[in-house]
CSV table of C-alpha atoms in Angstrom, one decimal:
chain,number,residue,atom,x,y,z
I,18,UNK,CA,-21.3,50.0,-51.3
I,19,UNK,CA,-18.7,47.1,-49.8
I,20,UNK,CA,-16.0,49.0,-51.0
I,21,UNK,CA,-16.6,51.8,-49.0
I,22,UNK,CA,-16.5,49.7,-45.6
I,23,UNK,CA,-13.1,48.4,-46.8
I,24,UNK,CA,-11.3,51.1,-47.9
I,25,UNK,CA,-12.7,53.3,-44.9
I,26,UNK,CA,-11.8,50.3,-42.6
I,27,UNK,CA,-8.5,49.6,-44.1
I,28,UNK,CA,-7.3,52.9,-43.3
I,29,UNK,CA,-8.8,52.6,-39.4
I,30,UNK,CA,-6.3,49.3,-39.6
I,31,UNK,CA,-3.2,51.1,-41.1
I,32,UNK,CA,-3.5,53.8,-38.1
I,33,UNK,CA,-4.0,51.2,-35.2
I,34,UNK,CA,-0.9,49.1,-36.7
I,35,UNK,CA,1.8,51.5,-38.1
I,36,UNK,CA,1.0,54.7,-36.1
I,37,UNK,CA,2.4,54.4,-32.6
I,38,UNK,CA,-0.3,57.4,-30.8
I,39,UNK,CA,-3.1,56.6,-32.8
I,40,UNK,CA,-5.0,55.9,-29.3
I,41,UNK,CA,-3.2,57.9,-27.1
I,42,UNK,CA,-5.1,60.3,-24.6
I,43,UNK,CA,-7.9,57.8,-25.2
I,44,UNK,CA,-9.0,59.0,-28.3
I,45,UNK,CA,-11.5,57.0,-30.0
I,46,UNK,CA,-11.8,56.2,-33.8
I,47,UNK,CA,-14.8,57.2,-35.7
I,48,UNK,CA,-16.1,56.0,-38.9
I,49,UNK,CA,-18.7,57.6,-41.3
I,50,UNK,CA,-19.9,54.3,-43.6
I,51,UNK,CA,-23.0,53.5,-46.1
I,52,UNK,CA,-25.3,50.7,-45.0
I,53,UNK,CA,-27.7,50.9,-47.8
I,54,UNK,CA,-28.5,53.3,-50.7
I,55,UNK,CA,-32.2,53.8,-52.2
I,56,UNK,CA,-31.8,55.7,-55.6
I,57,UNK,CA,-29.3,58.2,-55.0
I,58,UNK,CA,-30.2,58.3,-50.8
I,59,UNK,CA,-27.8,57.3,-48.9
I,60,UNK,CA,-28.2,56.3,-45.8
I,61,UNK,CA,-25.3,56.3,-43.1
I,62,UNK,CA,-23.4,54.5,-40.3
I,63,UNK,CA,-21.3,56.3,-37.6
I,64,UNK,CA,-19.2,53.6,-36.0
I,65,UNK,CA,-17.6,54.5,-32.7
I,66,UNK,CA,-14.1,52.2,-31.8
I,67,UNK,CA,-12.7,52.1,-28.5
I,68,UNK,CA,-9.1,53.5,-27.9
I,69,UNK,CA,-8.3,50.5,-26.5
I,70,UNK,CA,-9.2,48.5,-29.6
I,71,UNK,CA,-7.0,45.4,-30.9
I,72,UNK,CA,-7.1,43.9,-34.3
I,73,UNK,CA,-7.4,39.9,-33.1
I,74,UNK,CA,-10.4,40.9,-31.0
I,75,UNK,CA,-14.2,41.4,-31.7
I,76,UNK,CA,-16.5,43.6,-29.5
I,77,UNK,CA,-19.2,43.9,-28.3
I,78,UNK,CA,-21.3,46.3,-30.4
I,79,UNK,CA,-24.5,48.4,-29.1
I,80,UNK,CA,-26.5,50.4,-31.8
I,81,UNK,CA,-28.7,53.5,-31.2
I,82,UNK,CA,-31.9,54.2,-33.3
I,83,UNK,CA,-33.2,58.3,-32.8
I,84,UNK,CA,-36.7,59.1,-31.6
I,85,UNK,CA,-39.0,61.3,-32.9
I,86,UNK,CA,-41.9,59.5,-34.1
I,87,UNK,CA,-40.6,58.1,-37.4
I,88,UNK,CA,-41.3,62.1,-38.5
I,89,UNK,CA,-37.6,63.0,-37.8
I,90,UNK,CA,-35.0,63.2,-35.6
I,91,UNK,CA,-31.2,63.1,-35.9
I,92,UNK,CA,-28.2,60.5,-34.5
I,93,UNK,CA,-26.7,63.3,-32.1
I,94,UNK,CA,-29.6,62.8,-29.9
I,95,UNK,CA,-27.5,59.5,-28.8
I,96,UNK,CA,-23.7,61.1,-29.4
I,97,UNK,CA,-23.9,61.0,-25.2
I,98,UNK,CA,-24.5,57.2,-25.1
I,99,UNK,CA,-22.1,55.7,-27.7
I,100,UNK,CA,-19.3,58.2,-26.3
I,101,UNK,CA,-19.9,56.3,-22.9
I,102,UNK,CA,-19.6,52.8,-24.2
I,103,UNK,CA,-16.9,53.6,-26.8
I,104,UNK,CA,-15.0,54.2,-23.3
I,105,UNK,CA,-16.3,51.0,-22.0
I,106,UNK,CA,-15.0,48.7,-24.6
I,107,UNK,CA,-17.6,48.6,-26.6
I,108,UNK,CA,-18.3,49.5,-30.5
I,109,UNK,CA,-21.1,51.8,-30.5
I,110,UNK,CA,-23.1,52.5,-33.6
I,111,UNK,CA,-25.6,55.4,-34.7
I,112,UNK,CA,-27.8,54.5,-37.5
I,113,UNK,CA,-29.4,57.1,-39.9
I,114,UNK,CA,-32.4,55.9,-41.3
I,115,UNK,CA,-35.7,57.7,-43.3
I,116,UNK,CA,-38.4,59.7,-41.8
I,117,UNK,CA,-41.2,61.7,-43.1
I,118,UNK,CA,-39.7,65.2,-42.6
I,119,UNK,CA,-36.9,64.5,-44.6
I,120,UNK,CA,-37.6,61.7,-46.9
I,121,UNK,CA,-41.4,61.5,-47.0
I,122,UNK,CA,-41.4,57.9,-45.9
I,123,UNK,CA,-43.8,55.9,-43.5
I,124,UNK,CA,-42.9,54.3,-40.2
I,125,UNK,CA,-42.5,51.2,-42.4
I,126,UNK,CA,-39.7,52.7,-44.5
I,127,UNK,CA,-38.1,53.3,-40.7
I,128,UNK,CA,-38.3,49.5,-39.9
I,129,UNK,CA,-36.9,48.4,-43.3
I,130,UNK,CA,-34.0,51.0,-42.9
I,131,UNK,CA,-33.4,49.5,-39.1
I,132,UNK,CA,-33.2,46.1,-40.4
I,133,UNK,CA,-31.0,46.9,-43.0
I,134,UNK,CA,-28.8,48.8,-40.6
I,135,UNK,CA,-28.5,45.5,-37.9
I,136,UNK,CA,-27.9,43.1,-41.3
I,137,UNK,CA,-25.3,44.9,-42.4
I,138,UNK,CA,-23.1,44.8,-39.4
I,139,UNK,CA,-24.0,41.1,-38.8
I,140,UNK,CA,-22.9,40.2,-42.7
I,141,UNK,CA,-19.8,42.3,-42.0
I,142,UNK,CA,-19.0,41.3,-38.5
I,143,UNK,CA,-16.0,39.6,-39.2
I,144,UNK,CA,-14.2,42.8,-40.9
I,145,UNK,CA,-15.8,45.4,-38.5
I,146,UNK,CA,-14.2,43.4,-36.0
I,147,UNK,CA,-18.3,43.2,-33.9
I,148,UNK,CA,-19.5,40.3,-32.3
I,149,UNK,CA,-22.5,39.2,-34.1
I,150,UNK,CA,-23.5,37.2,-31.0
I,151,UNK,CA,-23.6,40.7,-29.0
I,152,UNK,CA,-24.9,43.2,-30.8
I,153,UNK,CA,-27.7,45.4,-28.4
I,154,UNK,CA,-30.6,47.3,-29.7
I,155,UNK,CA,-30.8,50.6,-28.5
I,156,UNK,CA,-33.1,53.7,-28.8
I,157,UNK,CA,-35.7,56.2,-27.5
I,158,UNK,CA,-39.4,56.3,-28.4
I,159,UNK,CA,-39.9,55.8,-32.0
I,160,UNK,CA,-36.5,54.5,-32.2
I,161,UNK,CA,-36.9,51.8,-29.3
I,162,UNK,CA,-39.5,51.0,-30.9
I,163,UNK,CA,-37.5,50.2,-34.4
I,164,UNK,CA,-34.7,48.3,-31.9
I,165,UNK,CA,-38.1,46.0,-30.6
I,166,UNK,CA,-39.2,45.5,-33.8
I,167,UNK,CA,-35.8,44.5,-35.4
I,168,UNK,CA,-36.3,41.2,-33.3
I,169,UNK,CA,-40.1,41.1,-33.4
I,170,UNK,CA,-41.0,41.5,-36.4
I,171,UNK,CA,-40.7,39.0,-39.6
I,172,UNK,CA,-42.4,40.3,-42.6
I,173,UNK,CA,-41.0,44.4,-43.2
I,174,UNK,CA,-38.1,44.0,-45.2
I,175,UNK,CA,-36.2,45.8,-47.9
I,176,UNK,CA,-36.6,43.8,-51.1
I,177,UNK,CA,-32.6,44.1,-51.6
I,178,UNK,CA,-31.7,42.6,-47.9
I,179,UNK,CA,-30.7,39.0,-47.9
I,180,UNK,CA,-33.3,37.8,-45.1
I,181,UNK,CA,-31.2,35.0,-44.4
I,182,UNK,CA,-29.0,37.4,-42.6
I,183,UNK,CA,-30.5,37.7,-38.8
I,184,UNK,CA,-32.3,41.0,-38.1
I,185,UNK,CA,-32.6,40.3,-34.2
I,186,UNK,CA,-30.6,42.1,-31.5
I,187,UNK,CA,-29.3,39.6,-29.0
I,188,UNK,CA,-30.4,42.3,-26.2
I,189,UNK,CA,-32.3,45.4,-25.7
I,190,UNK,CA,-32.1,48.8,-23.9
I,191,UNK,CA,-35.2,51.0,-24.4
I,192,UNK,CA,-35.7,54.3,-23.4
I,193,UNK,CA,-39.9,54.8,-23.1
I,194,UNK,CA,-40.3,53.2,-26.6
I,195,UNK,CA,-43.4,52.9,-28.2
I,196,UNK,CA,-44.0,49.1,-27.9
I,197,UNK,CA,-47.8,49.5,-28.9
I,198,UNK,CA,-49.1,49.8,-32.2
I,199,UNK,CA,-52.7,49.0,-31.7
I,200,UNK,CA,-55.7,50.6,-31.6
I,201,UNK,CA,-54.9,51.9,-27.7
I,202,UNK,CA,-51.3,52.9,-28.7
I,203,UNK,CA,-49.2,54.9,-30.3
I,204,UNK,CA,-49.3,55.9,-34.2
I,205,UNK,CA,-52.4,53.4,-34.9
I,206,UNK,CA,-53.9,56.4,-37.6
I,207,UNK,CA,-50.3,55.2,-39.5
I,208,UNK,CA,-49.9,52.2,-38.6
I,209,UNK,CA,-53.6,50.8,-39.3
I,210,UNK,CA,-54.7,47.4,-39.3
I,211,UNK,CA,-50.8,46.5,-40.1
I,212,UNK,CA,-50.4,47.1,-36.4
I,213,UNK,CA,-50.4,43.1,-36.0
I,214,UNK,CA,-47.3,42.9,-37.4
I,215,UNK,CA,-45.9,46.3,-36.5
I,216,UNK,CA,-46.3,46.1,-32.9
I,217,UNK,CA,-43.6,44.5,-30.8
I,218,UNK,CA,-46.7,44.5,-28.2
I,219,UNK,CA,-48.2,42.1,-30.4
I,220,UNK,CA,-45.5,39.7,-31.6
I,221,UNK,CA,-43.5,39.1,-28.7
I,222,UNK,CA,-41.7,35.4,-28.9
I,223,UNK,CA,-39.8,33.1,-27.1
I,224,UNK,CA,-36.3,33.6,-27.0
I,225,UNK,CA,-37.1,37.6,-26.7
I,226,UNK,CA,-34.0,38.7,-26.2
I,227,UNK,CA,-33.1,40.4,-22.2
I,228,UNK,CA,-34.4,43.6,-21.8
I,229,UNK,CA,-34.1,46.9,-20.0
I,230,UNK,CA,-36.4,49.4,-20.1
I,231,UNK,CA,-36.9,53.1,-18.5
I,232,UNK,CA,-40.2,55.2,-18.3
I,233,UNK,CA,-41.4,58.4,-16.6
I,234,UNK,CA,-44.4,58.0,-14.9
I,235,UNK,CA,-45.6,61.1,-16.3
I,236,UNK,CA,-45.1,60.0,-20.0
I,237,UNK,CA,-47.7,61.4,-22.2
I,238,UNK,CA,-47.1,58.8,-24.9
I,239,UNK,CA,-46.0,55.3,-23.2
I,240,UNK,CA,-48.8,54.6,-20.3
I,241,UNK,CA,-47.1,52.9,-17.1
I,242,UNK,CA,-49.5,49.8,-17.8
I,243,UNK,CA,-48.0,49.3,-21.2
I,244,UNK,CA,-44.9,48.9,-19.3
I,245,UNK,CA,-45.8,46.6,-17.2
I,246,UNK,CA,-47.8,44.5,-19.6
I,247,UNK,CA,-44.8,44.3,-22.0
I,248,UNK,CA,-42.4,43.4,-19.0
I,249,UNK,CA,-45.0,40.7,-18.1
I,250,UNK,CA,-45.6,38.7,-21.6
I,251,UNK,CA,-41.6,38.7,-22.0
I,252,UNK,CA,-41.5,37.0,-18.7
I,253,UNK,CA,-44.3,34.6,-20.0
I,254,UNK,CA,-42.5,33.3,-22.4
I,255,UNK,CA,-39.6,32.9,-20.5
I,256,UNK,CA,-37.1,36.0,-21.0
I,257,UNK,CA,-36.1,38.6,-18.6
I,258,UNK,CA,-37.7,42.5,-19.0
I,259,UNK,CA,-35.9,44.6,-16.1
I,260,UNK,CA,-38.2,47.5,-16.2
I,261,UNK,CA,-37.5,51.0,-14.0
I,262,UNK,CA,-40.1,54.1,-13.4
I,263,UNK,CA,-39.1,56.9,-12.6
I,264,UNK,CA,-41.4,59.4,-10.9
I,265,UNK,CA,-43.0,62.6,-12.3
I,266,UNK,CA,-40.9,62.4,-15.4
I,267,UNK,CA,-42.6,62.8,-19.3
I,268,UNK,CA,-41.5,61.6,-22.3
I,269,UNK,CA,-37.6,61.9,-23.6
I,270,UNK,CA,-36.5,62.6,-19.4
I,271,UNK,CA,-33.7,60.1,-20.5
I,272,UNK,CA,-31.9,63.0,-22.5
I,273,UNK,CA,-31.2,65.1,-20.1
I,274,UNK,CA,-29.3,65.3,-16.6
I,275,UNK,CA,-29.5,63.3,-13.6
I,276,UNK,CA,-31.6,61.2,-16.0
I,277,UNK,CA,-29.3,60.6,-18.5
I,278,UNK,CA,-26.7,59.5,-16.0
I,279,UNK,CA,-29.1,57.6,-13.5
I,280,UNK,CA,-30.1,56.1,-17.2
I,281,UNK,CA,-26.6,54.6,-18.1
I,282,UNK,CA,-25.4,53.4,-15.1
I,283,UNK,CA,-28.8,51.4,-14.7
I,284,UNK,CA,-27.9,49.8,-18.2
I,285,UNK,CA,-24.4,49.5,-17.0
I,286,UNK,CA,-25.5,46.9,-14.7
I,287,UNK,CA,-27.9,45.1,-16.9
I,288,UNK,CA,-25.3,44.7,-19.2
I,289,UNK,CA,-22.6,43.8,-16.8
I,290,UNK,CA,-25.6,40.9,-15.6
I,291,UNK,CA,-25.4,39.3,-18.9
I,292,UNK,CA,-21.6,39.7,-19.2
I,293,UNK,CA,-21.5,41.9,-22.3
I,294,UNK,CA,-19.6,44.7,-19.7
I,295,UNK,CA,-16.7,44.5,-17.7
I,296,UNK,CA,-17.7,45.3,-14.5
């Protein structure tokens, strides 16, 4: 599976050295790679590289996890997002990962595959040219959710991931994730008594890594209280949760326009605050 990355980012080297337009026009570089395989499933990487992108550097690196309820979804839904930070100096990531529509799987298969996906670039860091100190969690609903739990959670894994390899984002940006798995939240009938270890809700930790995160008011799914009691225990234990509502809007208002700008800029700024941005 290794192999892969190498040949794939051998030939991303070759152009950058030896071909004198490989960036012009701003063009960025993408990458299709394997993360993991189950059987004969494999499950994929797109890797975004900024035109400006130079072989002695390392980047920052933001990964985006789809929503739609660990039943399906697809990585275009964040095509918008990683085009804007590829532009911004950033590597941005989309990760593939099972669901039940197409692969029968529970939202536990989802974590596993989530994990795997943040281990993967971590452990191959150095050749990827990402900054395993920078790496931000993204996602929407189900998939903030799986960007939360990559830090909170300790005991989902894939048997064939080396656990000694860190799981945990260094920073968040959320858009209305599900947070809470218990018996008031979302997906408790799946989830079950496992909730305790599911829920970011329930396992938030010192050292939580800084957070942004936007909700409609109007959000069918994510009550405003959640929000706020989320945004509260992270401050408890010391960490920052910058948390923005906006009015009248339901559930996915983040995909589409002003939102989606008004979104991005807001997470501009929180990432500029923590100097993983040029301002």
């Amino acid at each position: 599976m290794f192999t892969n990355v190498i040949k794939s980012f051998v030939c991303f080297l070759t152009l950058c050295l030896f071909s004198v337009n490989c960036f012009s026009q701003a063009k960025s570089a993408v990458f299709d790679l394997t993360y993991k395989q189950i059987d004969t499933l494999k499950l994929g990487l797109k890797l975004y590289y900024p035109a400006s992108f130079q072989i002695d550097k390392t980047y920052p690196t933001i990964v985006f996890f789809f929503g739609g309820g660990w039943n399906g979804g697809t990585t275009k839904q964040f095509e918008p997002h990683a085009l804007h930070y590829v532009a911004k100096d950033f590597i941005a990531v989309l990760v593939d990962y099972r669901v039940k529509t197409r692969h029968n799987t529970t939202p536990f298969e989802s974590l596993k595959d989530a994990k795997s996906a943040i281990r993967y670039l971590r452990k191959n860091a150095q050749k990827l040219r990402i900054d395993a100190n920078r790496i931000v969690g993204s996602g929407g609903s189900a998939g903030g959710h799986l960007a939360a739990a990559c830090f909170t959670n300790e005991s989902i894994n894939e048997p064939t991931d080396d656990v000694a390899i860190s799981a945990k984002p260094n920073a968040l940006v959320l858009f209305n994730p599900v947070i809470d798995n218990g018996k008031d939240g979302y997906g408790f009938e799946r989830i079950g008594e496992r909730y305790v270890e599911f829920s970011p809700m329930h396992n938030i930790q010192k050292g939580f890594p800084p957070t942004i995160f936007f909700l409609g008011t109007n959000d069918n799914l994510i009550p405003v209280e959640t929000a706020q009691k989320f945004k509260k225990k992270i401050e408890e234990v010391g960490s920052r949760c910058d948390l923005f509502l906006f009015e009248n809007q339901g559930h996915g208002f983040f995909n589409k326009e002003p939102f989606l700008s008004e979104t991005i800029l807001k997470a501009d700024a929180f990432l500029q605050s923590i100097d993983y941005l040029k301002p």
